[in-house]
Coordinates of C-alpha atoms in Angstrom, one line a residue:
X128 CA -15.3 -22.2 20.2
X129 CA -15.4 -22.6 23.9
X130 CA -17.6 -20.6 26.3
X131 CA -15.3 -17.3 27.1
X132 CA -12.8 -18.0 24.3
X133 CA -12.0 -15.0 21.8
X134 CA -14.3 -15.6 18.5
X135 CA -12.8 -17.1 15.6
X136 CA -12.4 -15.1 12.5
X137 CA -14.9 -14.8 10.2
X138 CA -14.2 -16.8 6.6
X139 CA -14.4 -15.3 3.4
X140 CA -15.9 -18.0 1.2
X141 CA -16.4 -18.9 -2.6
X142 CA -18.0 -21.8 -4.2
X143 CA -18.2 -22.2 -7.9
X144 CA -18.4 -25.4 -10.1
X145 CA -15.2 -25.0 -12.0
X146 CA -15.2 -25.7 -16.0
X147 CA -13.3 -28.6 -17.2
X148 CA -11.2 -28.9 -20.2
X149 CA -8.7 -31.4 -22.0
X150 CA -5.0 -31.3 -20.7
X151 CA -3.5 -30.1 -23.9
X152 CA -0.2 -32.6 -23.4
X153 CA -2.9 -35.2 -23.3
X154 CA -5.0 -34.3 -26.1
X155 CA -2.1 -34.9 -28.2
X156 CA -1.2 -38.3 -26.6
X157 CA -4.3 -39.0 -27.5
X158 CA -3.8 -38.2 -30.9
X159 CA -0.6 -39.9 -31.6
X160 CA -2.3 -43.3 -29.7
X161 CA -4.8 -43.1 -32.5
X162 CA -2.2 -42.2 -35.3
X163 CA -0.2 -44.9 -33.8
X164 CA -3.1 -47.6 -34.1
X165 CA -4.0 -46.7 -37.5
X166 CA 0.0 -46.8 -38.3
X167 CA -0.2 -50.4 -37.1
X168 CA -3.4 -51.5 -38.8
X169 CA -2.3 -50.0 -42.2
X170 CA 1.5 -51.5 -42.1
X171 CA 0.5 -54.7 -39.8
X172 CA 3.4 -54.0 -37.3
X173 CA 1.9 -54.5 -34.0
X174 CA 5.2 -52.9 -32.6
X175 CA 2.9 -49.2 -33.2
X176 CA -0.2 -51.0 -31.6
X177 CA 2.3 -51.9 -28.4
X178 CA 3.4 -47.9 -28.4
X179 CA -0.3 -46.6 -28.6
X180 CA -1.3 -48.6 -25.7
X181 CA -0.1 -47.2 -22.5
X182 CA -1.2 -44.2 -24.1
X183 CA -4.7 -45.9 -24.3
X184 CA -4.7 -47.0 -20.5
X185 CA -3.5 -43.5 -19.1
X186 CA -6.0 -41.9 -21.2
X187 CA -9.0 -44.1 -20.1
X188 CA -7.7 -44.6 -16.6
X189 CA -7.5 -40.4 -16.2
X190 CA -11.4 -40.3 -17.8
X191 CA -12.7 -42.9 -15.5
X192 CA -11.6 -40.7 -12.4
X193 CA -12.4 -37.1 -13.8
X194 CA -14.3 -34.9 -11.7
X195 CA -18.1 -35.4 -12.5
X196 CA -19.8 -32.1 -13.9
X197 CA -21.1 -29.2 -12.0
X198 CA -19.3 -30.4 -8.7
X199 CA -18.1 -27.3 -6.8
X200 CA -15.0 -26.3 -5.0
X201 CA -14.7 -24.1 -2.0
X202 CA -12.5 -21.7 -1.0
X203 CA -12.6 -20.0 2.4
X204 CA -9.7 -17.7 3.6
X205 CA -9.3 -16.4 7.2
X206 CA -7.2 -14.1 8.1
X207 CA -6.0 -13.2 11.6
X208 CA -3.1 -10.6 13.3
X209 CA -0.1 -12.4 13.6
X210 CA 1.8 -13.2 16.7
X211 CA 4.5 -10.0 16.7
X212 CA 1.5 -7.8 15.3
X213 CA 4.4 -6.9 12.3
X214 CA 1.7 -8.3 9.7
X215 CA -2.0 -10.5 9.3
X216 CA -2.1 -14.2 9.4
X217 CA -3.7 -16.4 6.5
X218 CA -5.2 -19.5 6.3
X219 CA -6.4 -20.8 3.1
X220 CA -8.8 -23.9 2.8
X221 CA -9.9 -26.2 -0.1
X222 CA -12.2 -28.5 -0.3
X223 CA -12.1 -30.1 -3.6
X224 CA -14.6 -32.7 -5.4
X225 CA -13.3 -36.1 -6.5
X226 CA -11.1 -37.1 -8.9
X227 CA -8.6 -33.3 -8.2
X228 CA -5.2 -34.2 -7.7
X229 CA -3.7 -30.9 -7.5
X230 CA -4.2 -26.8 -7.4
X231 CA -2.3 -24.2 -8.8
X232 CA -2.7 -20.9 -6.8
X233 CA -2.3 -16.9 -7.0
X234 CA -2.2 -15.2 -3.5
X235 CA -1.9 -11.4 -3.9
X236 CA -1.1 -9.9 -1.0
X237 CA -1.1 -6.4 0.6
X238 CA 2.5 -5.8 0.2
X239 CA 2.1 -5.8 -3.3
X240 CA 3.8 -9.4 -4.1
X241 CA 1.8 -12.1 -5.7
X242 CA 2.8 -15.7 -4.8
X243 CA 2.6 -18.7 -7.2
X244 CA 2.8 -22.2 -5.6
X245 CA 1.3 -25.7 -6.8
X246 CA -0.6 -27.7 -3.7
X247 CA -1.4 -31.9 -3.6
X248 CA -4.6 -32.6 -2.7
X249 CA -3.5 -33.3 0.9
X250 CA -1.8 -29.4 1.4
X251 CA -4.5 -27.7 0.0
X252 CA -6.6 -28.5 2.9
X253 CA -5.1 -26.0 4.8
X254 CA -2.4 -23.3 3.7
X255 CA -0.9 -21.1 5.9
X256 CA 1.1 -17.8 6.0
X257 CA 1.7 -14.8 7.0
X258 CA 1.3 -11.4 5.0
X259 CA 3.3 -8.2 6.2
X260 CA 0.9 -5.0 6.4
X261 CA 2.9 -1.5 6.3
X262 CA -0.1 0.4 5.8
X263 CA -2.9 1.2 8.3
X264 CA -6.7 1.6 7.0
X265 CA -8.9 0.3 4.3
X266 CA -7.1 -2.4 2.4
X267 CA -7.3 -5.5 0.6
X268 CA -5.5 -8.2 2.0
X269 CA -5.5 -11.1 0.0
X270 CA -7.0 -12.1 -3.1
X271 CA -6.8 -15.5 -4.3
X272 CA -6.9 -17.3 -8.1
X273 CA -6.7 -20.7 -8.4
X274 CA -6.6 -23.6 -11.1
X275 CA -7.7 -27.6 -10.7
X276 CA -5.9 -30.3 -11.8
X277 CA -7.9 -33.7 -12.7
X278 CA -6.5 -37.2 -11.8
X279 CA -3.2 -38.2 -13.9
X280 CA -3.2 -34.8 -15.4
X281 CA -6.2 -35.9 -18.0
X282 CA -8.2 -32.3 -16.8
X283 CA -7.7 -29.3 -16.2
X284 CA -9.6 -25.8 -15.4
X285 CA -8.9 -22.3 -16.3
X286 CA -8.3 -20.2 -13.6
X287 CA -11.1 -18.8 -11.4
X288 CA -11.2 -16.3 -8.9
X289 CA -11.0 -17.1 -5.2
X290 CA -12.3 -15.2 -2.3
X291 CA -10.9 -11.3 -1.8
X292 CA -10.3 -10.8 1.8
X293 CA -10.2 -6.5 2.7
X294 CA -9.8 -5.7 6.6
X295 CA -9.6 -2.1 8.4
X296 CA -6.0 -2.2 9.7
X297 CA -6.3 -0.2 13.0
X298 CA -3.1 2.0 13.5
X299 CA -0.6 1.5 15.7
X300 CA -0.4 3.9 18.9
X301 CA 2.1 5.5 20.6
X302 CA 2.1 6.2 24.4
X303 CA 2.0 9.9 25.2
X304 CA 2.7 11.3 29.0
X305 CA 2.1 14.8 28.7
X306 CA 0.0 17.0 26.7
X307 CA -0.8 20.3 25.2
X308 CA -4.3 21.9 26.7
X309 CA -7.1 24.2 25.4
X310 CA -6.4 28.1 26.8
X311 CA -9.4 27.2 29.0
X312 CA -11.5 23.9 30.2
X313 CA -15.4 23.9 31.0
X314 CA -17.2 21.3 33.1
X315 CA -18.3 19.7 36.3
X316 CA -15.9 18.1 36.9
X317 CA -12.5 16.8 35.1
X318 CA -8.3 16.1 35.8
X319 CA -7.3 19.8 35.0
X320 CA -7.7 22.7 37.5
X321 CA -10.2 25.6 35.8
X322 CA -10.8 29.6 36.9
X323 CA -14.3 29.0 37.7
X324 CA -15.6 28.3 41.5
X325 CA -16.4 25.4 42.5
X326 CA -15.3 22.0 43.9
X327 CA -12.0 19.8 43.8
X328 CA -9.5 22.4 42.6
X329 CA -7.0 24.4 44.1
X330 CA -7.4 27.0 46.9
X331 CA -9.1 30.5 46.0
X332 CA -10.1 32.0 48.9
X333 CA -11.5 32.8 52.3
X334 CA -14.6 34.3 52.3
X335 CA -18.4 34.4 54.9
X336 CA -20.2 31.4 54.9
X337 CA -23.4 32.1 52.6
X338 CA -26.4 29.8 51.6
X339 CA -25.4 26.9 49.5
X340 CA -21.9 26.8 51.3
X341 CA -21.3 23.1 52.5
X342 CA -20.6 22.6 56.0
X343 CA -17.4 20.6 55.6
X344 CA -15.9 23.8 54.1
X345 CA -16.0 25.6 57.3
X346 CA -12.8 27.2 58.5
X347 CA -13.0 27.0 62.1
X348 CA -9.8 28.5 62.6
X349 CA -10.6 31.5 60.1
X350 CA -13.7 32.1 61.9
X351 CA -11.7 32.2 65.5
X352 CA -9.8 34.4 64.3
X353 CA -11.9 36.7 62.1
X354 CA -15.6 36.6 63.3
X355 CA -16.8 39.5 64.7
X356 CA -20.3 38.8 65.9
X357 CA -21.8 35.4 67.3
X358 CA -23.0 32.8 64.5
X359 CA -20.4 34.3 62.1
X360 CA -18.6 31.3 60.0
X361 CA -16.0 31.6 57.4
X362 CA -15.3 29.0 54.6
X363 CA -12.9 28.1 52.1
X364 CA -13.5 28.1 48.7
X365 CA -12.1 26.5 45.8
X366 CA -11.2 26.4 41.9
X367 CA -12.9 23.6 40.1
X368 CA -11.7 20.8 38.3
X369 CA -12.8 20.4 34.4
X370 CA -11.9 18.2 31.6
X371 CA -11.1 19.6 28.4
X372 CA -12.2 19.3 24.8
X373 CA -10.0 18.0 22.1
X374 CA -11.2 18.5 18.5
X375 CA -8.7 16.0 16.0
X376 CA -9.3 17.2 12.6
X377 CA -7.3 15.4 9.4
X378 CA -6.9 16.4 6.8
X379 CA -7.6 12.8 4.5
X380 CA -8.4 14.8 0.8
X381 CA -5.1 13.2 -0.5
X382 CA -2.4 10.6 0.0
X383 CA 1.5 10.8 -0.5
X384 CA 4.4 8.4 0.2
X385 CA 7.8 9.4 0.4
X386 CA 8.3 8.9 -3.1
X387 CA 8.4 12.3 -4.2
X388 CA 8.0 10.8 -8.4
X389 CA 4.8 9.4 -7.2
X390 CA 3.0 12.4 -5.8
X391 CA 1.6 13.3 -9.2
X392 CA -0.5 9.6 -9.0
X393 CA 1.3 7.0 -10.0
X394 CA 0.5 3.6 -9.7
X395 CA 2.2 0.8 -7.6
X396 CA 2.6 -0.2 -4.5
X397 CA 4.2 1.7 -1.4
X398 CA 6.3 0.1 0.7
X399 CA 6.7 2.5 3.0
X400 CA 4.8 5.1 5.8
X401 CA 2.1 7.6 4.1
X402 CA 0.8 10.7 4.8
X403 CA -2.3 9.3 5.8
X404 CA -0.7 6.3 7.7
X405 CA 1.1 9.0 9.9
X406 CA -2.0 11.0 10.3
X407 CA -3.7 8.1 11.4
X408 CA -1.0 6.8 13.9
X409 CA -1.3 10.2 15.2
X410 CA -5.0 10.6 15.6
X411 CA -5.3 7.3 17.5
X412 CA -2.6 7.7 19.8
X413 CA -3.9 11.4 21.2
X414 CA -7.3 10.1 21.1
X415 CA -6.3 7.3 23.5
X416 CA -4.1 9.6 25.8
X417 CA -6.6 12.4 26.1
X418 CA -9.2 9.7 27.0
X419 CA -7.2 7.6 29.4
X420 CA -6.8 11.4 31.1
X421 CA -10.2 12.1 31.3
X422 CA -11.0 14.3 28.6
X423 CA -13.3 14.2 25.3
X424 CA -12.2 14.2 22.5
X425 CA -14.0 14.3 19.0
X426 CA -13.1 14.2 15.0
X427 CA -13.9 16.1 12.0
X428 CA -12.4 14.8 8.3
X429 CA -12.0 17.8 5.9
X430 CA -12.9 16.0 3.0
X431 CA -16.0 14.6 4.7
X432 CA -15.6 11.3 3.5
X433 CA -15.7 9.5 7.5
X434 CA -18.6 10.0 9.6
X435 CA -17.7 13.3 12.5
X436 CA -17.7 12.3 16.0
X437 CA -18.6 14.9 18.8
X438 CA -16.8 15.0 21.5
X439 CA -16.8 12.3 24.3
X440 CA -15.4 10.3 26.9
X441 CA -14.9 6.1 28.0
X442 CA -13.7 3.0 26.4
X443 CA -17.0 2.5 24.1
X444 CA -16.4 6.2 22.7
X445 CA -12.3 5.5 22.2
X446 CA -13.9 2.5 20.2
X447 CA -15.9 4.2 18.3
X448 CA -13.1 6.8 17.6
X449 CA -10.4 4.2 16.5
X450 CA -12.9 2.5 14.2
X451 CA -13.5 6.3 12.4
X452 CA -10.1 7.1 12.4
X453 CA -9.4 4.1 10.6
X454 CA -11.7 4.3 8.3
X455 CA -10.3 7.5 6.4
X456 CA -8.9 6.8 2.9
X457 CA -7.6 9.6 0.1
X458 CA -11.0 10.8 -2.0
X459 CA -8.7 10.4 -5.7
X460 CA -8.5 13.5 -6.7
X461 CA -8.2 16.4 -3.3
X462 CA -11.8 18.2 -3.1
X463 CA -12.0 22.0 -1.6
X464 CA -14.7 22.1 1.7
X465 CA -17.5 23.9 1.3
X466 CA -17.1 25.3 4.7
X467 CA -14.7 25.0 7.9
X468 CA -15.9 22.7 10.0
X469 CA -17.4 23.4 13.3
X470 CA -15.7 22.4 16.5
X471 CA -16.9 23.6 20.4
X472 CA -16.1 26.6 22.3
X473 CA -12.9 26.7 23.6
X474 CA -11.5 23.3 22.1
X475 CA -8.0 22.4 21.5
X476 CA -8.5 22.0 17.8
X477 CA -5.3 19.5 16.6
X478 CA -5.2 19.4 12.4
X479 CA -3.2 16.8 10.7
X480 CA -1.9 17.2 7.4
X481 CA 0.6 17.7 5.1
X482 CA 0.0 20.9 4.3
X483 CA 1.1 21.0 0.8
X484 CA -2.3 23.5 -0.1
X485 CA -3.4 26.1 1.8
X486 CA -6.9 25.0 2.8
X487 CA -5.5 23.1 6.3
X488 CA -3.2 26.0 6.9
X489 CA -6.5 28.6 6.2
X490 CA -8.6 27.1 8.8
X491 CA -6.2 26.6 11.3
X492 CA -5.5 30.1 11.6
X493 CA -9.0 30.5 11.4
X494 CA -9.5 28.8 14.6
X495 CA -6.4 30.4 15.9
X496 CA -8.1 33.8 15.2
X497 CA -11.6 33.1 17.0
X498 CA -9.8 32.1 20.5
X499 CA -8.9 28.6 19.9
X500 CA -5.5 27.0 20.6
X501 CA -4.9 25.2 17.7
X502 CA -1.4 22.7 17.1
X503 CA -0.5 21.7 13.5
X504 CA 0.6 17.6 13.4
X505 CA 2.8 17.8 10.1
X506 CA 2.5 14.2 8.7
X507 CA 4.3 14.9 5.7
X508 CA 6.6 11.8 5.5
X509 CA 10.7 12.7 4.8
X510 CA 10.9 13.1 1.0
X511 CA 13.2 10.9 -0.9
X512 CA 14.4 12.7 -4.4
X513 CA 17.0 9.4 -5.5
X514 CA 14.7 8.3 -8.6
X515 CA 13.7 11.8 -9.3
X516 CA 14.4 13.9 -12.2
X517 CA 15.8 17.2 -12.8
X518 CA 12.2 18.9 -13.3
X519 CA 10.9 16.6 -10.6
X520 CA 13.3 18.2 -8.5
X521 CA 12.6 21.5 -9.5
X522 CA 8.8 21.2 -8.9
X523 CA 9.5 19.7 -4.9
X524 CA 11.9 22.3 -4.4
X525 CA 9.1 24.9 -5.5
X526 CA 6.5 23.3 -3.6
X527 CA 8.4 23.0 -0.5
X528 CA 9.2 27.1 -0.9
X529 CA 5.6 27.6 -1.0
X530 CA 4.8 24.7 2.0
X531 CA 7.2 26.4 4.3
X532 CA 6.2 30.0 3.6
X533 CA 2.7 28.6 4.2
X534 CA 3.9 26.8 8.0
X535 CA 5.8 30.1 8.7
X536 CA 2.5 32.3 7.9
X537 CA 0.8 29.4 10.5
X538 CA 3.1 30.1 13.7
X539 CA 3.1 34.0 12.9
X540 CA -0.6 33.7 13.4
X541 CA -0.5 31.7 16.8
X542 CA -0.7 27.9 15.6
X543 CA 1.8 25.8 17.4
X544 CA 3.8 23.3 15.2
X545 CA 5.1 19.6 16.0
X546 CA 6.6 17.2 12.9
X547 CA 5.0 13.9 13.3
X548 CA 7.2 10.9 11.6
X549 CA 7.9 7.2 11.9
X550 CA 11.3 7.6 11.0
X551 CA 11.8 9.9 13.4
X552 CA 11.0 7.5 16.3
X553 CA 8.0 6.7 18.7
X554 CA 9.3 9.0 21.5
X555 CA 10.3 12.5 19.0
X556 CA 6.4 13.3 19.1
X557 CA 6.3 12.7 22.7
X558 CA 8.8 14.7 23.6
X559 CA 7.8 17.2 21.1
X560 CA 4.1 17.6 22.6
X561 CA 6.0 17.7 26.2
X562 CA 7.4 20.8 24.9
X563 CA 3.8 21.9 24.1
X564 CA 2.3 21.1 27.8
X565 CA 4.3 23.2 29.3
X566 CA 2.2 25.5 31.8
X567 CA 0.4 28.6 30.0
X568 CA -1.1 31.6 31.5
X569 CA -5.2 31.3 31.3
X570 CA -6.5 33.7 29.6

């Protein structure tokens, strides 16, 4: 790596002595090259000793070049984003003791696909690829089994695990222009105008010039016109500017696809957009977009599995965010909170989550109730009923009566809505927070 040159990625790395056995095919040319030699010994027709030969010479020729015993193999795989950012770039690497003419390999991959392919010495010194990722998060990426082949197929190993490469897939992030605000900022200073005195806001008033007063706020022309005695000075006084606080809370207890049959926990994989991948496309991108506007922002998780952050500002706290938010994965089987968690005064508290329980819904009316302005993200992705049955059917139809009774019971109580989805397109949120940064009286 040169001096200034973006690191390379790290290598995930086996070594193991692989165990040896007898090609099967062989073992029985070895056994008919014996049966043929005895054949021409007991009947004295050298035309069986002329068959068993060649099998003689390939047999003796493949155990001269076997692999000697407890030589070991190595397997490194490094993975790396790939060019269009649509998936993660492989490269796997053997380097194999003498005497191995060829590997069989199992790659399984993220998207749920394994790959079977066969590799001569020569190509298994470096294999390349690309795996698409459509999730964000936690994950495994690739997993690799593989299985050595000895010299003129005399040898052969079972297979043996390879290296298992997981990454933390950072979600995507969507620009955002305009945003929703608390009912009131605090601070010293900040990019949103406030009620309290102070510096860098709009214009409050004109007033007498008293101790503390800065000299540059002297209104001479206010004073000519309004001073009654000698020494008498007027200044102009100001609103100050604040940032405000941004509290993202998600809701992580659970994960569902679109899949409505696979809600109740089946296995397989998902080919398509989560809850929890929406929730975290959503997180990241307001994160970034109140930071880049000069506000803090912090995190909460409600099933406490990721580590809070309190609120903050810069680059080196957006990186720490983004690193959190990724980290958040479904706990199995959804857990109840021991308690609401605790945000600051006078925060815009933002909760993402489906909303298919009431514990979300509960504690964002909660916040709505003690003074906070508080906007549900639904990340519920659109449910698809095609491979569902009749009861199925019934159930999602019963659950959604009881999810939209409980969003309905959320905006009577003051919580402000917006329906976060990739289908939808990137701009529908924006334009859907837009909506929500509309001016507001302070309160």
């Amino acid at each position: 790596m040169t001096d200034g040159g973006p690191p390379a990625p790290r290598a995930d790395t086996t070594r193991r002595a692989p165990r040896w056995s007898v090609n099967p095919p062989v073992a029985y040319g070895a056994s008919a090259a014996v049966l043929l030699a005895g054949l021409a010994l007991v009947t004295a027709h050298p035309a069986f000793a002329l068959l068993a030969l060649p099998l003689f010479l390939a047999v003796a020729a493949g155990v001269d070049r076997r692999p000697r015993r407890g030589s070991e193999v190595t397997v490194s795989t490094r993975l790396s984003p790939d060019r269009d950012g649509s998936g993660v770039g492989y490269e796997i690497a053997f380097r194999l003791p003498e005497g191995v003419e060829g590997v069989a390999i199992l790659l399984n991959a993220a998207d749920d696909r394994s790959h079977r392919f066969a590799a001569d010495r020569a190509t298994a010194g470096r294999l390349a690829g690309t795996i698409p990722i459509t999730h964000s998060g936690p994950q495994e990426i690739a997993e690799v089994f593989y299985s050595l082949l000895g010299a003129s197929g005399i040898a052969l190993t079972s297979p043996d695990p390879g290296p298992s490469s997981s990454r933390l897939i950072p979600a995507p992030r969507l620009r955002m222009e305009s945003l929703p605000m608390p009912h009131r900022v605090f601070g010293i200073t900040g990019a949103h105008g406030s009620t309290t005195p102070g510096d860098g806001g709009e214009f409050r008033d004109v007033a007498l010039f008293t101790p503390g007063d800065r000299l540059r706020r002297i209104d001479w022309k206010a004073t000519a016109r309004r001073a009654q005695v000698p020494g008498e000075l007027y200044v102009r006084r100001s609103f100050s500017t604040a940032d405000a606080i941004v509290v993202l809370v998600v809701d992580d207890r659970d994960e569902v696809g679109a899949d409505v049959t696979r809600w109740a926990g089946a296995k397989g994989g998902v080919t398509t957009s989560t809850s929890l991948d929406l929730a975290r496309e959503a997180a990241s991108s307001l994160a970034a977009a109140y930071l880049a506007a000069g506000d803090r922002v912090g995190f909460r998780d409600l099933a406490g599995t990721a580590r809070s952050v309190e609120p903050g500002g810069g680059t080196r706290h957006l990186e720490r965010l983004q690193s959190t938010i990724a980290t958040i994965a479904p706990t199995g089987e959804p857990v109840r909170s021991v308690r609401t968690p605790i945000v600051p005064a006078s925060s815009l508290v933002v909760v993402l989550s489906t909303f298919l329980d009431e514990q979300a819904a509960t504690m964002a009316i909660t916040w709505a109730s003690t003074g906070h302005r508080v906007v549900a993200v639904d990340v519920l992705p659109e449910p698809e009923l095609q491979s569902a049955t009749r009861e199925e059917q019934t159930a999602f139809r019963l659950l959604m009566l009881e999810r939209t009774d409980r969003l309905d019971g959320m905006t009577a109580s003051g919580v402000e809505r917006i329906r976060w989805d990739s289908a939808d397109g990137g701009a529908v949120p924006a334009v859907q927070l837009r909506l929500l940064s509309r001016p507001r009286r302070m309160r």
